[in-house]
């Protein structure tokens, strides 16, 4: 049993295939201006509990998981905070297997805790579950990749921006590390979904979308694109932490703008999924070079 710095866990149907048991880890090197979880930045944080305590919380959350399975696009159903080990996952194993789901490690940045993340993934594989890494690919050493990626079935990779200057101003880190991580996924043959946050005035210009599309079509293991319209869900966390919200006054993108970007990406031959859009509107997204 290996415990690590996770601050939350939940069930979800939007963080990988099927219903997912999600672990949110503590610690992130990036300082994204649109971050929804600034409480995960600090390397030290969260609360340590035993796997038995976590398992009892999970048992009480079984019905929430069963309900989440029925939703076409469900936000995570929070069960409890804190840290988790593989023993807790066994409590909901039938639900995860029946949906062809599994375990997703998110954050924060799970690659900052490679031993913990790898241990969870090994537990998941031993139970016949798939593993998904939700990552920026940033702020970690190559040796961390060597620990985690051999146990990773798929990756959710948020690329932020393909403009180097914008990337730096939006995240506090240089873009090169993210591009190197994408190259590593290609070298290892690991499929990934590229996540792109559409922020009015920041990542939504013709040039921004074009740079992203040009990069995406060149990725040999790309499974598809997940377009994420900017939202304000995390603003209250900034305020609760006494932090000034960097994107104050920035609106959420209009539905017609989101649809236009989806169509442009589809036109480039990319498979596209998008929060808040009906499946009928996305029906054309499953054809093209990367379907």
PDB file of C-alpha atoms in Angstrom, residues 41-287:
ATOM      1  CA  UNK A  41      -0.605  24.245  -6.422  1.00  0.00           C
ATOM      2  CA  UNK A  42       1.284  23.821  -3.158  1.00  0.00           C
ATOM      3  CA  UNK A  43       3.334  20.644  -2.980  1.00  0.00           C
ATOM      4  CA  UNK A  44       2.381  20.209   0.665  1.00  0.00           C
ATOM      5  CA  UNK A  45      -1.290  20.096   1.523  1.00  0.00           C
ATOM      6  CA  UNK A  46      -4.332  17.909   1.874  1.00  0.00           C
ATOM      7  CA  UNK A  47      -5.068  15.562   4.746  1.00  0.00           C
ATOM      8  CA  UNK A  48      -3.841  12.023   5.290  1.00  0.00           C
ATOM      9  CA  UNK A  49      -6.340   9.275   6.074  1.00  0.00           C
ATOM     10  CA  UNK A  50      -6.168   5.506   6.058  1.00  0.00           C
ATOM     11  CA  UNK A  51      -7.339   3.433   3.122  1.00  0.00           C
ATOM     12  CA  UNK A  52     -10.086   1.985   5.361  1.00  0.00           C
ATOM     13  CA  UNK A  53     -11.466   5.461   5.999  1.00  0.00           C
ATOM     14  CA  UNK A  54     -11.428   6.204   2.273  1.00  0.00           C
ATOM     15  CA  UNK A  55     -13.077   2.871   1.476  1.00  0.00           C
ATOM     16  CA  UNK A  56     -15.966   3.606   3.842  1.00  0.00           C
ATOM     17  CA  UNK A  57     -16.497   6.936   2.082  1.00  0.00           C
ATOM     18  CA  UNK A  58     -16.477   5.186  -1.294  1.00  0.00           C
ATOM     19  CA  UNK A  59     -19.057   2.646  -0.160  1.00  0.00           C
ATOM     20  CA  UNK A  60     -21.411   5.484   0.705  1.00  0.00           C
ATOM     21  CA  UNK A  61     -20.813   6.945  -2.752  1.00  0.00           C
ATOM     22  CA  UNK A  62     -21.846   3.878  -4.749  1.00  0.00           C
ATOM     23  CA  UNK A  63     -25.268   5.234  -5.632  1.00  0.00           C
ATOM     24  CA  UNK A  64     -23.728   8.498  -6.799  1.00  0.00           C
ATOM     25  CA  UNK A  65     -21.530   6.497  -9.144  1.00  0.00           C
ATOM     26  CA  UNK A  66     -24.477   4.503 -10.466  1.00  0.00           C
ATOM     27  CA  UNK A  67     -26.370   7.738 -11.147  1.00  0.00           C
ATOM     28  CA  UNK A  68     -23.370   9.353 -12.837  1.00  0.00           C
ATOM     29  CA  UNK A  69     -23.207   6.446 -15.262  1.00  0.00           C
ATOM     30  CA  UNK A  70     -26.585   7.492 -16.669  1.00  0.00           C
ATOM     31  CA  UNK A  71     -25.537  11.043 -17.499  1.00  0.00           C
ATOM     32  CA  UNK A  72     -24.253  11.798 -21.033  1.00  0.00           C
ATOM     33  CA  UNK A  73     -21.873  14.507 -19.828  1.00  0.00           C
ATOM     34  CA  UNK A  74     -21.499  14.541 -16.074  1.00  0.00           C
ATOM     35  CA  UNK A  75     -19.317  16.715 -13.916  1.00  0.00           C
ATOM     36  CA  UNK A  76     -17.480  14.737 -11.255  1.00  0.00           C
ATOM     37  CA  UNK A  77     -19.689  13.639  -8.354  1.00  0.00           C
ATOM     38  CA  UNK A  78     -17.563  14.426  -5.309  1.00  0.00           C
ATOM     39  CA  UNK A  79     -17.505  11.687  -2.704  1.00  0.00           C
ATOM     40  CA  UNK A  80     -14.855  12.830  -0.258  1.00  0.00           C
ATOM     41  CA  UNK A  81     -11.563  14.632  -0.054  1.00  0.00           C
ATOM     42  CA  UNK A  82      -8.137  13.364   0.824  1.00  0.00           C
ATOM     43  CA  UNK A  83      -5.811  10.564  -0.255  1.00  0.00           C
ATOM     44  CA  UNK A  84      -6.500   7.178  -1.655  1.00  0.00           C
ATOM     45  CA  UNK A  85      -4.948   3.779  -2.319  1.00  0.00           C
ATOM     46  CA  UNK A  86      -5.912   0.867  -4.510  1.00  0.00           C
ATOM     47  CA  UNK A  87      -7.880  -0.884  -1.762  1.00  0.00           C
ATOM     48  CA  UNK A  88     -10.628   1.750  -2.005  1.00  0.00           C
ATOM     49  CA  UNK A  89     -11.015   1.202  -5.745  1.00  0.00           C
ATOM     50  CA  UNK A  90     -11.939  -2.456  -5.236  1.00  0.00           C
ATOM     51  CA  UNK A  91     -15.099  -1.328  -3.444  1.00  0.00           C
ATOM     52  CA  UNK A  92     -16.546   0.053  -6.695  1.00  0.00           C
ATOM     53  CA  UNK A  93     -14.849  -2.349  -9.091  1.00  0.00           C
ATOM     54  CA  UNK A  94     -18.075  -3.817 -10.583  1.00  0.00           C
ATOM     55  CA  UNK A  95     -19.308  -0.349 -11.592  1.00  0.00           C
ATOM     56  CA  UNK A  96     -16.006   0.612 -13.174  1.00  0.00           C
ATOM     57  CA  UNK A  97     -15.686  -2.629 -15.133  1.00  0.00           C
ATOM     58  CA  UNK A  98     -19.284  -2.613 -16.373  1.00  0.00           C
ATOM     59  CA  UNK A  99     -18.756   0.821 -17.950  1.00  0.00           C
ATOM     60  CA  UNK A 100     -15.336  -0.111 -19.411  1.00  0.00           C
ATOM     61  CA  UNK A 101     -13.972   2.558 -17.097  1.00  0.00           C
ATOM     62  CA  UNK A 102     -11.067   2.749 -14.737  1.00  0.00           C
ATOM     63  CA  UNK A 103      -8.753   5.064 -12.827  1.00  0.00           C
ATOM     64  CA  UNK A 104      -7.739   8.613 -13.746  1.00  0.00           C
ATOM     65  CA  UNK A 105      -4.993  10.532 -11.939  1.00  0.00           C
ATOM     66  CA  UNK A 106      -5.415  14.290 -12.193  1.00  0.00           C
ATOM     67  CA  UNK A 107      -4.347  17.266 -10.131  1.00  0.00           C
ATOM     68  CA  UNK A 108      -2.485  19.357  -9.555  1.00  0.00           C
ATOM     69  CA  UNK A 109       0.121  17.476 -11.549  1.00  0.00           C
ATOM     70  CA  UNK A 110       0.256  13.708 -10.935  1.00  0.00           C
ATOM     71  CA  UNK A 111       3.683  13.444 -12.552  1.00  0.00           C
ATOM     72  CA  UNK A 112       5.067  15.349  -9.557  1.00  0.00           C
ATOM     73  CA  UNK A 113       4.230  12.262  -7.483  1.00  0.00           C
ATOM     74  CA  UNK A 114       5.445   9.533  -9.849  1.00  0.00           C
ATOM     75  CA  UNK A 115       5.792   6.692  -7.346  1.00  0.00           C
ATOM     76  CA  UNK A 116       2.300   7.245  -5.927  1.00  0.00           C
ATOM     77  CA  UNK A 117       0.722   7.604  -9.373  1.00  0.00           C
ATOM     78  CA  UNK A 118       2.499   4.524 -10.718  1.00  0.00           C
ATOM     79  CA  UNK A 119       1.448   2.507  -7.666  1.00  0.00           C
ATOM     80  CA  UNK A 120      -2.188   3.435  -8.215  1.00  0.00           C
ATOM     81  CA  UNK A 121      -1.943   2.547 -11.891  1.00  0.00           C
ATOM     82  CA  UNK A 122      -0.425  -0.838 -11.082  1.00  0.00           C
ATOM     83  CA  UNK A 123      -3.287  -1.489  -8.657  1.00  0.00           C
ATOM     84  CA  UNK A 124      -5.782  -0.533 -11.363  1.00  0.00           C
ATOM     85  CA  UNK A 125      -4.205  -2.838 -13.935  1.00  0.00           C
ATOM     86  CA  UNK A 126      -4.210  -5.697 -11.439  1.00  0.00           C
ATOM     87  CA  UNK A 127      -7.983  -5.220 -11.171  1.00  0.00           C
ATOM     88  CA  UNK A 128      -8.464  -5.139 -14.939  1.00  0.00           C
ATOM     89  CA  UNK A 129      -9.073  -1.391 -15.123  1.00  0.00           C
ATOM     90  CA  UNK A 130      -7.713   1.119 -17.613  1.00  0.00           C
ATOM     91  CA  UNK A 131      -5.452   3.958 -16.490  1.00  0.00           C
ATOM     92  CA  UNK A 132      -5.574   7.564 -17.650  1.00  0.00           C
ATOM     93  CA  UNK A 133      -3.117  10.342 -16.838  1.00  0.00           C
ATOM     94  CA  UNK A 134      -4.557  13.880 -16.805  1.00  0.00           C
ATOM     95  CA  UNK A 135      -1.476  16.081 -17.148  1.00  0.00           C
ATOM     96  CA  UNK A 136       0.196  19.206 -18.472  1.00  0.00           C
ATOM     97  CA  UNK A 137       3.426  17.279 -18.993  1.00  0.00           C
ATOM     98  CA  UNK A 138       5.193  20.171 -17.294  1.00  0.00           C
ATOM     99  CA  UNK A 139       7.427  20.836 -14.316  1.00  0.00           C
ATOM    100  CA  UNK A 140       8.601  17.241 -14.023  1.00  0.00           C
ATOM    101  CA  UNK A 141      11.771  15.371 -14.883  1.00  0.00           C
ATOM    102  CA  UNK A 142      12.133  12.769 -17.600  1.00  0.00           C
ATOM    103  CA  UNK A 143      12.765  10.121 -14.943  1.00  0.00           C
ATOM    104  CA  UNK A 144       9.248  10.774 -13.630  1.00  0.00           C
ATOM    105  CA  UNK A 145       7.895   9.849 -17.056  1.00  0.00           C
ATOM    106  CA  UNK A 146       9.870   6.599 -16.929  1.00  0.00           C
ATOM    107  CA  UNK A 147       8.130   5.696 -13.669  1.00  0.00           C
ATOM    108  CA  UNK A 148       4.541   6.520 -14.680  1.00  0.00           C
ATOM    109  CA  UNK A 149       4.166   6.120 -18.445  1.00  0.00           C
ATOM    110  CA  UNK A 150       4.860   2.349 -18.603  1.00  0.00           C
ATOM    111  CA  UNK A 151       1.659   1.907 -16.568  1.00  0.00           C
ATOM    112  CA  UNK A 152      -0.397   4.480 -18.502  1.00  0.00           C
ATOM    113  CA  UNK A 153      -3.009   3.392 -21.060  1.00  0.00           C
ATOM    114  CA  UNK A 154      -3.995   6.864 -22.192  1.00  0.00           C
ATOM    115  CA  UNK A 155      -3.347  10.534 -21.524  1.00  0.00           C
ATOM    116  CA  UNK A 156      -5.461  13.668 -21.275  1.00  0.00           C
ATOM    117  CA  UNK A 157      -2.929  16.354 -22.228  1.00  0.00           C
ATOM    118  CA  UNK A 158      -3.774  20.048 -21.801  1.00  0.00           C
ATOM    119  CA  UNK A 159      -1.561  21.964 -24.217  1.00  0.00           C
ATOM    120  CA  UNK A 160      -2.717  25.459 -23.074  1.00  0.00           C
ATOM    121  CA  UNK A 161      -1.438  27.416 -26.110  1.00  0.00           C
ATOM    122  CA  UNK A 162       0.796  26.832 -29.118  1.00  0.00           C
ATOM    123  CA  UNK A 163       2.038  30.426 -29.021  1.00  0.00           C
ATOM    124  CA  UNK A 164       5.244  30.337 -26.914  1.00  0.00           C
ATOM    125  CA  UNK A 165       4.792  33.858 -25.538  1.00  0.00           C
ATOM    126  CA  UNK A 166       1.160  33.282 -24.607  1.00  0.00           C
ATOM    127  CA  UNK A 167       2.031  29.938 -23.063  1.00  0.00           C
ATOM    128  CA  UNK A 168       4.592  31.602 -20.814  1.00  0.00           C
ATOM    129  CA  UNK A 169       2.306  34.450 -19.783  1.00  0.00           C
ATOM    130  CA  UNK A 170      -0.634  32.101 -19.137  1.00  0.00           C
ATOM    131  CA  UNK A 171       1.234  29.411 -17.191  1.00  0.00           C
ATOM    132  CA  UNK A 172       4.512  30.808 -15.878  1.00  0.00           C
ATOM    133  CA  UNK A 173       6.515  28.103 -17.655  1.00  0.00           C
ATOM    134  CA  UNK A 174       8.110  27.826 -21.071  1.00  0.00           C
ATOM    135  CA  UNK A 175       6.287  25.804 -23.706  1.00  0.00           C
ATOM    136  CA  UNK A 176       9.217  23.551 -24.598  1.00  0.00           C
ATOM    137  CA  UNK A 177       8.576  21.117 -21.759  1.00  0.00           C
ATOM    138  CA  UNK A 178       5.038  20.444 -22.959  1.00  0.00           C
ATOM    139  CA  UNK A 179       6.180  19.865 -26.527  1.00  0.00           C
ATOM    140  CA  UNK A 180       8.831  17.440 -25.311  1.00  0.00           C
ATOM    141  CA  UNK A 181       6.199  15.532 -23.384  1.00  0.00           C
ATOM    142  CA  UNK A 182       4.043  15.223 -26.514  1.00  0.00           C
ATOM    143  CA  UNK A 183       7.073  13.884 -28.376  1.00  0.00           C
ATOM    144  CA  UNK A 184       7.600  11.361 -25.564  1.00  0.00           C
ATOM    145  CA  UNK A 185       4.029  10.103 -25.943  1.00  0.00           C
ATOM    146  CA  UNK A 186       4.629   9.623 -29.657  1.00  0.00           C
ATOM    147  CA  UNK A 187       7.877   7.752 -29.054  1.00  0.00           C
ATOM    148  CA  UNK A 188       6.197   5.420 -26.562  1.00  0.00           C
ATOM    149  CA  UNK A 189       3.083   4.973 -28.701  1.00  0.00           C
ATOM    150  CA  UNK A 190       0.725   6.181 -25.969  1.00  0.00           C
ATOM    151  CA  UNK A 191      -2.617   7.516 -27.253  1.00  0.00           C
ATOM    152  CA  UNK A 192      -3.725  10.886 -25.933  1.00  0.00           C
ATOM    153  CA  UNK A 193      -6.513  13.439 -26.142  1.00  0.00           C
ATOM    154  CA  UNK A 194      -5.335  17.025 -26.570  1.00  0.00           C
ATOM    155  CA  UNK A 195      -7.286  19.384 -24.334  1.00  0.00           C
ATOM    156  CA  UNK A 196      -7.576  22.986 -25.497  1.00  0.00           C
ATOM    157  CA  UNK A 197      -9.185  25.680 -23.353  1.00  0.00           C
ATOM    158  CA  UNK A 198     -11.023  28.271 -25.454  1.00  0.00           C
ATOM    159  CA  UNK A 199     -10.627  31.643 -23.696  1.00  0.00           C
ATOM    160  CA  UNK A 200     -12.050  34.782 -25.360  1.00  0.00           C
ATOM    161  CA  UNK A 201      -9.269  37.241 -26.106  1.00  0.00           C
ATOM    162  CA  UNK A 202      -6.547  34.778 -25.155  1.00  0.00           C
ATOM    163  CA  UNK A 203      -6.742  31.491 -27.092  1.00  0.00           C
ATOM    164  CA  UNK A 204      -9.633  32.014 -29.513  1.00  0.00           C
ATOM    165  CA  UNK A 205      -8.125  34.064 -32.351  1.00  0.00           C
ATOM    166  CA  UNK A 206      -7.855  32.598 -35.834  1.00  0.00           C
ATOM    167  CA  UNK A 207      -4.100  32.406 -35.345  1.00  0.00           C
ATOM    168  CA  UNK A 208      -4.378  30.654 -31.977  1.00  0.00           C
ATOM    169  CA  UNK A 209      -6.802  28.024 -33.247  1.00  0.00           C
ATOM    170  CA  UNK A 210      -4.774  27.588 -36.429  1.00  0.00           C
ATOM    171  CA  UNK A 211      -1.548  26.986 -34.508  1.00  0.00           C
ATOM    172  CA  UNK A 212      -3.275  24.391 -32.360  1.00  0.00           C
ATOM    173  CA  UNK A 213      -4.837  22.611 -35.351  1.00  0.00           C
ATOM    174  CA  UNK A 214      -1.526  22.559 -37.236  1.00  0.00           C
ATOM    175  CA  UNK A 215       0.202  21.015 -34.223  1.00  0.00           C
ATOM    176  CA  UNK A 216      -2.564  18.518 -33.499  1.00  0.00           C
ATOM    177  CA  UNK A 217      -2.720  16.990 -36.974  1.00  0.00           C
ATOM    178  CA  UNK A 218       0.985  16.187 -36.750  1.00  0.00           C
ATOM    179  CA  UNK A 219       0.707  14.130 -33.550  1.00  0.00           C
ATOM    180  CA  UNK A 220       0.958  10.421 -34.468  1.00  0.00           C
ATOM    181  CA  UNK A 221      -0.774   9.081 -31.345  1.00  0.00           C
ATOM    182  CA  UNK A 222      -3.495  11.726 -31.072  1.00  0.00           C
ATOM    183  CA  UNK A 223      -6.882  10.111 -30.403  1.00  0.00           C
ATOM    184  CA  UNK A 224      -8.802  13.365 -30.600  1.00  0.00           C
ATOM    185  CA  UNK A 225      -9.301  16.893 -29.331  1.00  0.00           C
ATOM    186  CA  UNK A 226     -11.344  17.922 -26.315  1.00  0.00           C
ATOM    187  CA  UNK A 227     -12.344  21.567 -26.662  1.00  0.00           C
ATOM    188  CA  UNK A 228     -12.976  23.101 -23.246  1.00  0.00           C
ATOM    189  CA  UNK A 229     -14.890  26.406 -23.274  1.00  0.00           C
ATOM    190  CA  UNK A 230     -13.577  28.728 -20.571  1.00  0.00           C
ATOM    191  CA  UNK A 231     -15.717  28.847 -17.417  1.00  0.00           C
ATOM    192  CA  UNK A 232     -15.722  30.595 -14.047  1.00  0.00           C
ATOM    193  CA  UNK A 233     -16.094  27.525 -11.835  1.00  0.00           C
ATOM    194  CA  UNK A 234     -12.734  28.029 -10.138  1.00  0.00           C
ATOM    195  CA  UNK A 235     -12.967  31.768  -9.501  1.00  0.00           C
ATOM    196  CA  UNK A 236     -14.361  31.315  -6.004  1.00  0.00           C
ATOM    197  CA  UNK A 237     -11.325  29.201  -5.075  1.00  0.00           C
ATOM    198  CA  UNK A 238      -8.975  32.046  -6.012  1.00  0.00           C
ATOM    199  CA  UNK A 239     -10.984  34.417  -3.861  1.00  0.00           C
ATOM    200  CA  UNK A 240     -11.118  31.969  -0.950  1.00  0.00           C
ATOM    201  CA  UNK A 241      -7.320  31.714  -1.072  1.00  0.00           C
ATOM    202  CA  UNK A 242      -6.981  35.505  -1.069  1.00  0.00           C
ATOM    203  CA  UNK A 243      -5.688  35.553  -4.646  1.00  0.00           C
ATOM    204  CA  UNK A 244      -6.603  38.043  -7.336  1.00  0.00           C
ATOM    205  CA  UNK A 245      -8.350  36.304 -10.216  1.00  0.00           C
ATOM    206  CA  UNK A 246      -6.236  37.049 -13.347  1.00  0.00           C
ATOM    207  CA  UNK A 247      -9.091  36.781 -15.863  1.00  0.00           C
ATOM    208  CA  UNK A 248     -11.523  39.101 -14.107  1.00  0.00           C
ATOM    209  CA  UNK A 249     -14.021  40.399 -16.659  1.00  0.00           C
ATOM    210  CA  UNK A 250     -13.232  37.789 -19.316  1.00  0.00           C
ATOM    211  CA  UNK A 251     -16.539  36.334 -20.542  1.00  0.00           C
ATOM    212  CA  UNK A 252     -17.276  32.724 -21.297  1.00  0.00           C
ATOM    213  CA  UNK A 253     -17.284  32.032 -25.059  1.00  0.00           C
ATOM    214  CA  UNK A 254     -20.586  32.314 -26.894  1.00  0.00           C
ATOM    215  CA  UNK A 255     -22.078  28.999 -28.096  1.00  0.00           C
ATOM    216  CA  UNK A 256     -21.794  30.072 -31.728  1.00  0.00           C
ATOM    217  CA  UNK A 257     -18.079  30.790 -31.270  1.00  0.00           C
ATOM    218  CA  UNK A 258     -17.522  27.382 -29.694  1.00  0.00           C
ATOM    219  CA  UNK A 259     -19.369  25.671 -32.521  1.00  0.00           C
ATOM    220  CA  UNK A 260     -17.326  27.602 -35.084  1.00  0.00           C
ATOM    221  CA  UNK A 261     -14.058  26.436 -33.537  1.00  0.00           C
ATOM    222  CA  UNK A 262     -15.306  22.846 -33.376  1.00  0.00           C
ATOM    223  CA  UNK A 263     -16.170  22.977 -37.066  1.00  0.00           C
ATOM    224  CA  UNK A 264     -12.782  24.453 -37.927  1.00  0.00           C
ATOM    225  CA  UNK A 265     -10.960  21.702 -36.074  1.00  0.00           C
ATOM    226  CA  UNK A 266     -13.140  19.063 -37.687  1.00  0.00           C
ATOM    227  CA  UNK A 267     -12.354  20.628 -41.039  1.00  0.00           C
ATOM    228  CA  UNK A 268      -8.683  19.997 -40.326  1.00  0.00           C
ATOM    229  CA  UNK A 269      -9.479  16.288 -40.011  1.00  0.00           C
ATOM    230  CA  UNK A 270      -9.547  16.138 -36.225  1.00  0.00           C
ATOM    231  CA  UNK A 271     -11.938  14.200 -34.023  1.00  0.00           C
ATOM    232  CA  UNK A 272     -13.461  16.707 -31.591  1.00  0.00           C
ATOM    233  CA  UNK A 273     -15.448  16.468 -28.388  1.00  0.00           C
ATOM    234  CA  UNK A 274     -16.726  19.519 -26.563  1.00  0.00           C
ATOM    235  CA  UNK A 275     -18.418  20.134 -23.228  1.00  0.00           C
ATOM    236  CA  UNK A 276     -21.943  21.417 -23.489  1.00  0.00           C
ATOM    237  CA  UNK A 277     -22.519  20.467 -27.123  1.00  0.00           C
ATOM    238  CA  UNK A 278     -25.089  17.853 -28.035  1.00  0.00           C
ATOM    239  CA  UNK A 279     -23.817  14.639 -29.566  1.00  0.00           C
ATOM    240  CA  UNK A 280     -25.799  15.423 -32.720  1.00  0.00           C
ATOM    241  CA  UNK A 281     -23.769  18.611 -33.146  1.00  0.00           C
ATOM    242  CA  UNK A 282     -20.570  16.599 -32.863  1.00  0.00           C
ATOM    243  CA  UNK A 283     -21.562  13.742 -35.135  1.00  0.00           C
ATOM    244  CA  UNK A 284     -19.156  14.850 -37.821  1.00  0.00           C
ATOM    245  CA  UNK A 285     -16.250  14.883 -35.404  1.00  0.00           C
ATOM    246  CA  UNK A 286     -15.636  11.156 -35.691  1.00  0.00           C
ATOM    247  CA  UNK A 287     -14.294  11.191 -39.217  1.00  0.00           C
TER     248      UNK A 287
END
